[in-house]
């Protein structure tokens, strides 16, 4: 047999590489899920904000703080990826646009990360940015740098989409506190607690009162802090931690019009715990979905359906917990 014939025979015997999509119907054991969470807590993650806008209306801007950002490959063309929870408005706008900017936050840009982990309509308020003159896409200022990208492929994986994007242009930012490139450091988070990047940043910022005016750390922020601790520690173990966190926060930010109130704090811890017990499904790990589903959490009048003013606004109720006199504390919310 000739060498050519031998080569042909060998080639025929080699099966081409196949890419198989896993369609396993076996549920992953809970211990494996918890082990993955445990190991991922130890992995530092960069904080990246993906910004985009509608092609037909560049004033319709949106940003999202994402996890799982990584470089995929450099050749034959540079690809990077990030993940977005679905369904979400950010996912819808990304699909509509097809283009985006990946902003690598510098270590002092906690405010930006908190702003874009929120579903607020005006996310860009008080955030320095500019619209790229060529694409019209919003670019955050003061970052380590930004990657201008277009969609390459989107893969649905569980309750998230993995966006693989092609990098078209890179802008190096100044990042450093004094505008010196060498001073720039990335905003990284790793912690013994497993949270989304946005919640990690939020909890650290709440504890440090970092970068945000004290007027922004109001009722919603207290609820979000309590929600994080309740999900992490459980209601009973979380309660003293939440109370001490709020006491410390008030001591750092003294305001005449507000002070620590034991009964009000205990009431909202109970209310958030009841909401966590009641809220199941794909959005259970999303604080903003929780408060949208249970608007009574944000309603300052909710507590008055449990307490009469003469019961609630007393020195005794301020310093020790007083049981409600109109109806009992809820175990679940509807």
Coordinates of C-alpha atoms in Angstrom, one line a residue:
X1 CA 0.0 0.0 0.0
X2 CA 1.3 3.4 -0.9
X3 CA 1.9 6.1 1.8
X4 CA -1.0 8.1 0.3
X5 CA -3.3 5.1 0.6
X6 CA -2.2 4.5 4.1
X7 CA -2.8 8.1 5.1
X8 CA -6.3 7.9 3.5
X9 CA -7.1 4.8 5.5
X10 CA -6.0 6.3 8.8
X11 CA -7.9 9.5 8.0
X12 CA -11.1 7.6 7.4
X13 CA -10.7 5.8 10.8
X14 CA -10.5 9.1 12.8
X15 CA -13.9 10.4 13.8
X16 CA -14.5 14.2 13.6
X17 CA -14.7 16.1 16.8
X18 CA -18.3 16.5 18.0
X19 CA -19.8 19.2 20.2
X20 CA -22.5 17.6 22.3
X21 CA -25.1 19.7 24.1
X22 CA -25.7 18.3 27.6
X23 CA -29.4 17.5 28.1
X24 CA -29.2 15.7 31.4
X25 CA -32.5 15.5 33.3
X26 CA -30.8 14.5 36.5
X27 CA -31.0 17.2 39.2
X28 CA -27.7 18.4 40.5
X29 CA -27.4 17.4 44.2
X30 CA -27.7 20.3 46.6
X31 CA -24.3 19.5 48.2
X32 CA -22.6 20.0 44.8
X33 CA -24.4 23.4 44.3
X34 CA -23.3 24.5 47.8
X35 CA -19.8 23.3 47.2
X36 CA -19.6 25.4 44.0
X37 CA -20.9 28.4 45.9
X38 CA -18.3 27.8 48.6
X39 CA -15.4 27.7 46.2
X40 CA -16.6 30.6 44.2
X41 CA -16.7 32.8 47.3
X42 CA -12.9 32.6 47.3
X43 CA -12.5 33.7 43.7
X44 CA -12.0 37.5 43.3
X45 CA -14.2 38.9 40.6
X46 CA -13.8 42.2 38.6
X47 CA -16.7 44.6 38.8
X48 CA -17.8 45.4 35.2
X49 CA -20.7 47.6 34.1
X50 CA -22.1 46.8 30.7
X51 CA -23.8 49.9 29.1
X52 CA -25.9 50.1 26.0
X53 CA -28.7 52.1 24.4
X54 CA -31.4 51.8 21.8
X55 CA -30.1 52.3 18.2
X56 CA -33.2 54.4 17.3
X57 CA -33.1 56.4 20.6
X58 CA -29.6 56.8 22.1
X59 CA -31.1 58.7 25.0
X60 CA -32.7 55.4 26.1
X61 CA -29.6 54.1 28.0
X62 CA -29.2 51.2 30.3
X63 CA -26.4 49.7 32.3
X64 CA -26.0 46.5 34.4
X65 CA -23.3 45.4 36.9
X66 CA -22.3 41.9 35.7
X67 CA -20.6 38.9 37.1
X68 CA -18.6 36.2 35.3
X69 CA -16.8 38.6 33.0
X70 CA -13.8 36.9 31.3
X71 CA -11.6 36.9 28.2
X72 CA -12.5 34.0 25.9
X73 CA -9.8 34.2 23.2
X74 CA -7.6 36.7 21.3
X75 CA -7.3 34.9 18.0
X76 CA -8.6 34.9 15.3
X77 CA -10.5 37.8 16.9
X78 CA -10.7 39.0 20.5
X79 CA -13.7 37.7 22.3
X80 CA -14.9 38.4 25.8
X81 CA -17.9 37.2 27.7
X82 CA -20.3 38.1 30.6
X83 CA -23.5 36.8 32.0
X84 CA -26.9 38.4 32.4
X85 CA -29.8 37.1 34.4
X86 CA -33.0 36.5 32.4
X87 CA -35.6 37.8 32.0
X88 CA -34.5 41.3 32.5
X89 CA -34.8 44.8 30.9
X90 CA -31.0 44.8 30.4
X91 CA -31.2 41.6 28.4
X92 CA -34.0 42.9 26.3
X93 CA -32.1 46.1 25.5
X94 CA -28.9 44.2 24.7
X95 CA -30.8 42.1 22.2
X96 CA -32.3 45.2 20.7
X97 CA -29.0 47.0 20.4
X98 CA -26.5 44.2 19.6
X99 CA -23.7 46.5 20.7
X100 CA -22.4 47.4 24.1
X101 CA -19.5 48.9 26.1
X102 CA -17.8 46.9 28.9
X103 CA -16.6 49.4 31.5
X104 CA -13.9 48.1 33.9
X105 CA -14.5 49.9 37.2
X106 CA -11.7 51.4 39.3
X107 CA -11.5 50.7 43.0
X108 CA -13.2 54.0 44.0
X109 CA -16.2 53.6 41.7
X110 CA -18.5 51.9 44.2
X111 CA -21.2 54.4 43.4
X112 CA -21.2 53.4 39.8
X113 CA -21.6 49.7 40.6
X114 CA -24.4 50.3 43.0
X115 CA -26.2 52.6 40.5
X116 CA -26.1 50.0 37.8
X117 CA -27.1 47.1 40.0
X118 CA -30.5 48.9 40.5
X119 CA -33.4 48.8 38.1
X120 CA -34.1 52.5 38.6
X121 CA -35.2 54.4 35.5
X122 CA -32.5 57.0 35.7
X123 CA -29.4 55.0 36.4
X124 CA -27.1 57.5 34.8
X125 CA -28.1 60.4 37.1
X126 CA -25.0 61.8 38.9
X127 CA -22.8 59.3 37.0
X128 CA -20.1 60.9 34.8
X129 CA -20.3 59.5 31.3
X130 CA -20.2 60.5 27.6
X131 CA -21.8 59.2 24.5
X132 CA -19.2 57.8 22.1
X133 CA -19.3 60.0 19.0
X134 CA -19.0 57.1 16.6
X135 CA -21.5 54.7 18.1
X136 CA -23.6 56.8 20.4
X137 CA -23.1 54.2 23.2
X138 CA -22.7 55.5 26.7
X139 CA -19.1 55.2 28.2
X140 CA -18.5 55.6 31.9
X141 CA -15.7 58.1 32.9
X142 CA -12.9 57.4 35.3
X143 CA -12.7 53.7 34.7
X144 CA -9.7 51.5 34.2
X145 CA -10.8 51.2 30.6
X146 CA -13.6 50.3 28.3
X147 CA -14.2 47.7 25.6
X148 CA -16.5 48.6 22.7
X149 CA -18.1 45.3 21.6
X150 CA -20.7 43.8 19.4
X151 CA -22.6 40.5 19.9
X152 CA -20.9 37.4 18.6
X153 CA -23.1 34.7 20.2
X154 CA -25.7 34.5 23.0
X155 CA -26.1 31.2 24.9
X156 CA -29.0 30.5 27.2
X157 CA -27.7 28.7 30.3
X158 CA -30.2 28.1 33.1
X159 CA -31.5 31.4 34.4
X160 CA -28.7 33.4 32.7
X161 CA -27.6 34.3 29.2
X162 CA -23.9 34.1 28.4
X163 CA -23.0 36.9 26.0
X164 CA -19.9 36.2 23.9
X165 CA -18.9 39.5 22.3
X166 CA -16.3 40.7 19.8
X167 CA -14.1 43.5 20.9
X168 CA -13.9 46.3 18.3
X169 CA -12.1 49.0 20.2
X170 CA -10.4 49.5 23.6
X171 CA -10.2 52.7 25.5
X172 CA -7.7 53.0 28.4
X173 CA -9.1 55.0 31.3
X174 CA -7.3 57.0 33.9
X175 CA -9.0 55.3 36.9
X176 CA -6.8 56.6 39.7
X177 CA -8.1 58.9 42.3
X178 CA -5.8 61.7 41.2
X179 CA -6.0 60.9 37.5
X180 CA -2.7 59.1 37.3
X181 CA -2.8 55.9 35.4
X182 CA -0.3 54.1 37.6
X183 CA -2.5 54.6 40.6
X184 CA -5.5 52.9 39.0
X185 CA -6.7 49.7 40.8
X186 CA -9.6 47.5 39.8
X187 CA -12.7 47.2 41.8
X188 CA -12.6 43.5 43.0
X189 CA -14.8 41.6 45.3
X190 CA -14.4 38.3 47.1
X191 CA -16.0 37.5 50.4
X192 CA -17.1 34.6 52.5
X193 CA -20.6 35.6 51.6
X194 CA -22.1 34.5 48.3
X195 CA -23.9 37.4 46.6
X196 CA -24.2 39.0 43.2
X197 CA -21.4 41.4 42.5
X198 CA -23.8 44.3 42.8
X199 CA -24.9 43.1 46.3
X200 CA -21.2 42.5 47.4
X201 CA -20.4 46.1 46.4
X202 CA -23.6 47.4 48.1
X203 CA -23.0 45.6 51.4
X204 CA -19.4 46.8 51.5
X205 CA -20.5 50.4 50.7
X206 CA -23.2 50.2 53.3
X207 CA -20.8 49.1 56.0
X208 CA -18.2 51.7 55.0
X209 CA -20.7 54.5 54.1
X210 CA -18.5 54.7 51.0
X211 CA -19.0 57.1 48.1
X212 CA -22.6 57.8 48.7
X213 CA -24.4 60.6 50.5
X214 CA -26.1 59.4 53.7
X215 CA -29.4 60.6 52.3
X216 CA -29.2 57.7 49.8
X217 CA -28.9 55.1 52.6
X218 CA -32.5 55.3 53.6
X219 CA -35.3 52.7 53.9
X220 CA -34.7 50.8 50.7
X221 CA -31.0 50.5 51.5
X222 CA -31.8 49.1 55.0
X223 CA -34.2 46.6 53.5
X224 CA -31.6 45.4 51.0
X225 CA -29.0 45.1 53.7
X226 CA -31.4 43.1 55.8
X227 CA -32.4 40.9 52.8
X228 CA -28.8 40.0 52.2
X229 CA -28.1 39.0 55.8
X230 CA -31.4 37.0 56.1
X231 CA -30.6 35.0 53.0
X232 CA -27.1 34.4 54.1
X233 CA -27.5 33.6 57.8
X234 CA -31.2 32.8 58.2
X235 CA -33.7 35.1 60.1
X236 CA -32.7 34.3 63.7
X237 CA -29.0 34.6 63.2
X238 CA -29.3 37.6 60.9
X239 CA -31.4 39.7 63.3
X240 CA -28.7 40.8 65.8
X241 CA -26.3 41.4 62.9
X242 CA -28.8 43.6 61.1
X243 CA -29.5 45.6 64.2
X244 CA -25.8 46.2 65.0
X245 CA -25.2 47.2 61.4
X246 CA -28.0 49.8 61.5
X247 CA -26.8 51.1 64.9
X248 CA -23.3 51.5 63.6
X249 CA -24.5 53.2 60.4
X250 CA -26.6 55.7 62.4
X251 CA -23.6 56.4 64.7
X252 CA -21.5 57.2 61.6
X253 CA -24.2 59.4 60.1
X254 CA -26.0 61.3 62.8
X255 CA -29.2 63.0 61.6
X256 CA -31.5 64.8 63.9
X257 CA -34.6 63.6 62.1
X258 CA -33.8 59.9 62.5
X259 CA -32.4 57.6 65.1
X260 CA -32.3 53.9 65.8
X261 CA -35.7 52.5 66.8
X262 CA -35.8 49.0 68.2
X263 CA -39.5 48.2 67.4
X264 CA -39.4 49.7 63.9
X265 CA -36.2 47.8 63.1
X266 CA -37.6 44.5 64.5
X267 CA -40.8 44.9 62.5
X268 CA -39.1 45.4 59.2
X269 CA -36.7 42.5 59.8
X270 CA -39.9 40.3 60.4
X271 CA -41.5 41.7 57.3
X272 CA -38.4 41.0 55.1
X273 CA -38.1 37.5 56.6
X274 CA -41.8 36.9 55.7
X275 CA -41.2 38.1 52.2
X276 CA -38.2 35.8 51.8
X277 CA -40.2 32.8 52.9
X278 CA -43.0 33.7 50.5
X279 CA -41.0 34.6 47.4
X280 CA -40.1 31.5 45.4
X281 CA -39.1 30.9 41.8
X282 CA -36.5 32.2 39.4
X283 CA -36.5 35.7 40.9
X284 CA -35.9 34.6 44.5
X285 CA -32.3 35.8 44.4
X286 CA -33.2 39.3 43.1
X287 CA -33.9 42.0 45.7
X288 CA -35.5 44.3 43.2
X289 CA -37.9 41.6 42.1
X290 CA -38.7 41.0 45.7
X291 CA -39.7 44.6 46.5
X292 CA -41.6 44.8 43.2
X293 CA -43.6 41.7 44.1
X294 CA -44.2 43.0 47.7
X295 CA -44.6 46.8 47.4
X296 CA -45.7 47.0 51.1
X297 CA -42.0 46.6 52.0
X298 CA -41.3 50.1 50.6
X299 CA -44.5 51.6 51.9
X300 CA -43.8 53.7 55.0
X301 CA -47.4 53.3 56.0
X302 CA -47.3 49.5 56.2
X303 CA -46.2 49.5 59.9
X304 CA -49.2 51.6 60.8
X305 CA -51.5 48.7 59.9
X306 CA -49.8 46.7 62.7
X307 CA -49.2 49.5 65.3
X308 CA -51.3 52.4 66.4
X309 CA -49.2 55.7 66.7
X310 CA -49.6 55.8 70.5
X311 CA -48.1 52.3 70.7
X312 CA -45.3 52.8 68.2
X313 CA -44.0 56.2 68.9
X314 CA -43.1 55.9 72.5
X315 CA -39.8 55.8 74.4
X316 CA -40.5 52.2 75.4
X317 CA -41.0 51.1 71.8
X318 CA -37.9 53.0 70.7
X319 CA -35.6 51.2 73.2
X320 CA -37.2 47.8 73.5
X321 CA -39.3 45.6 71.1
X322 CA -43.1 46.1 71.6
X323 CA -45.6 43.6 70.1
X324 CA -48.0 45.1 67.6
X325 CA -51.5 45.9 68.9
X326 CA -53.5 45.9 65.6
X327 CA -52.6 42.6 64.1
X328 CA -49.8 40.0 64.6
X329 CA -46.5 40.1 62.8
X330 CA -46.8 38.1 59.5
X331 CA -45.1 34.8 58.8
X332 CA -45.8 35.0 55.1
X333 CA -46.7 37.8 52.7
X334 CA -49.3 37.7 49.9

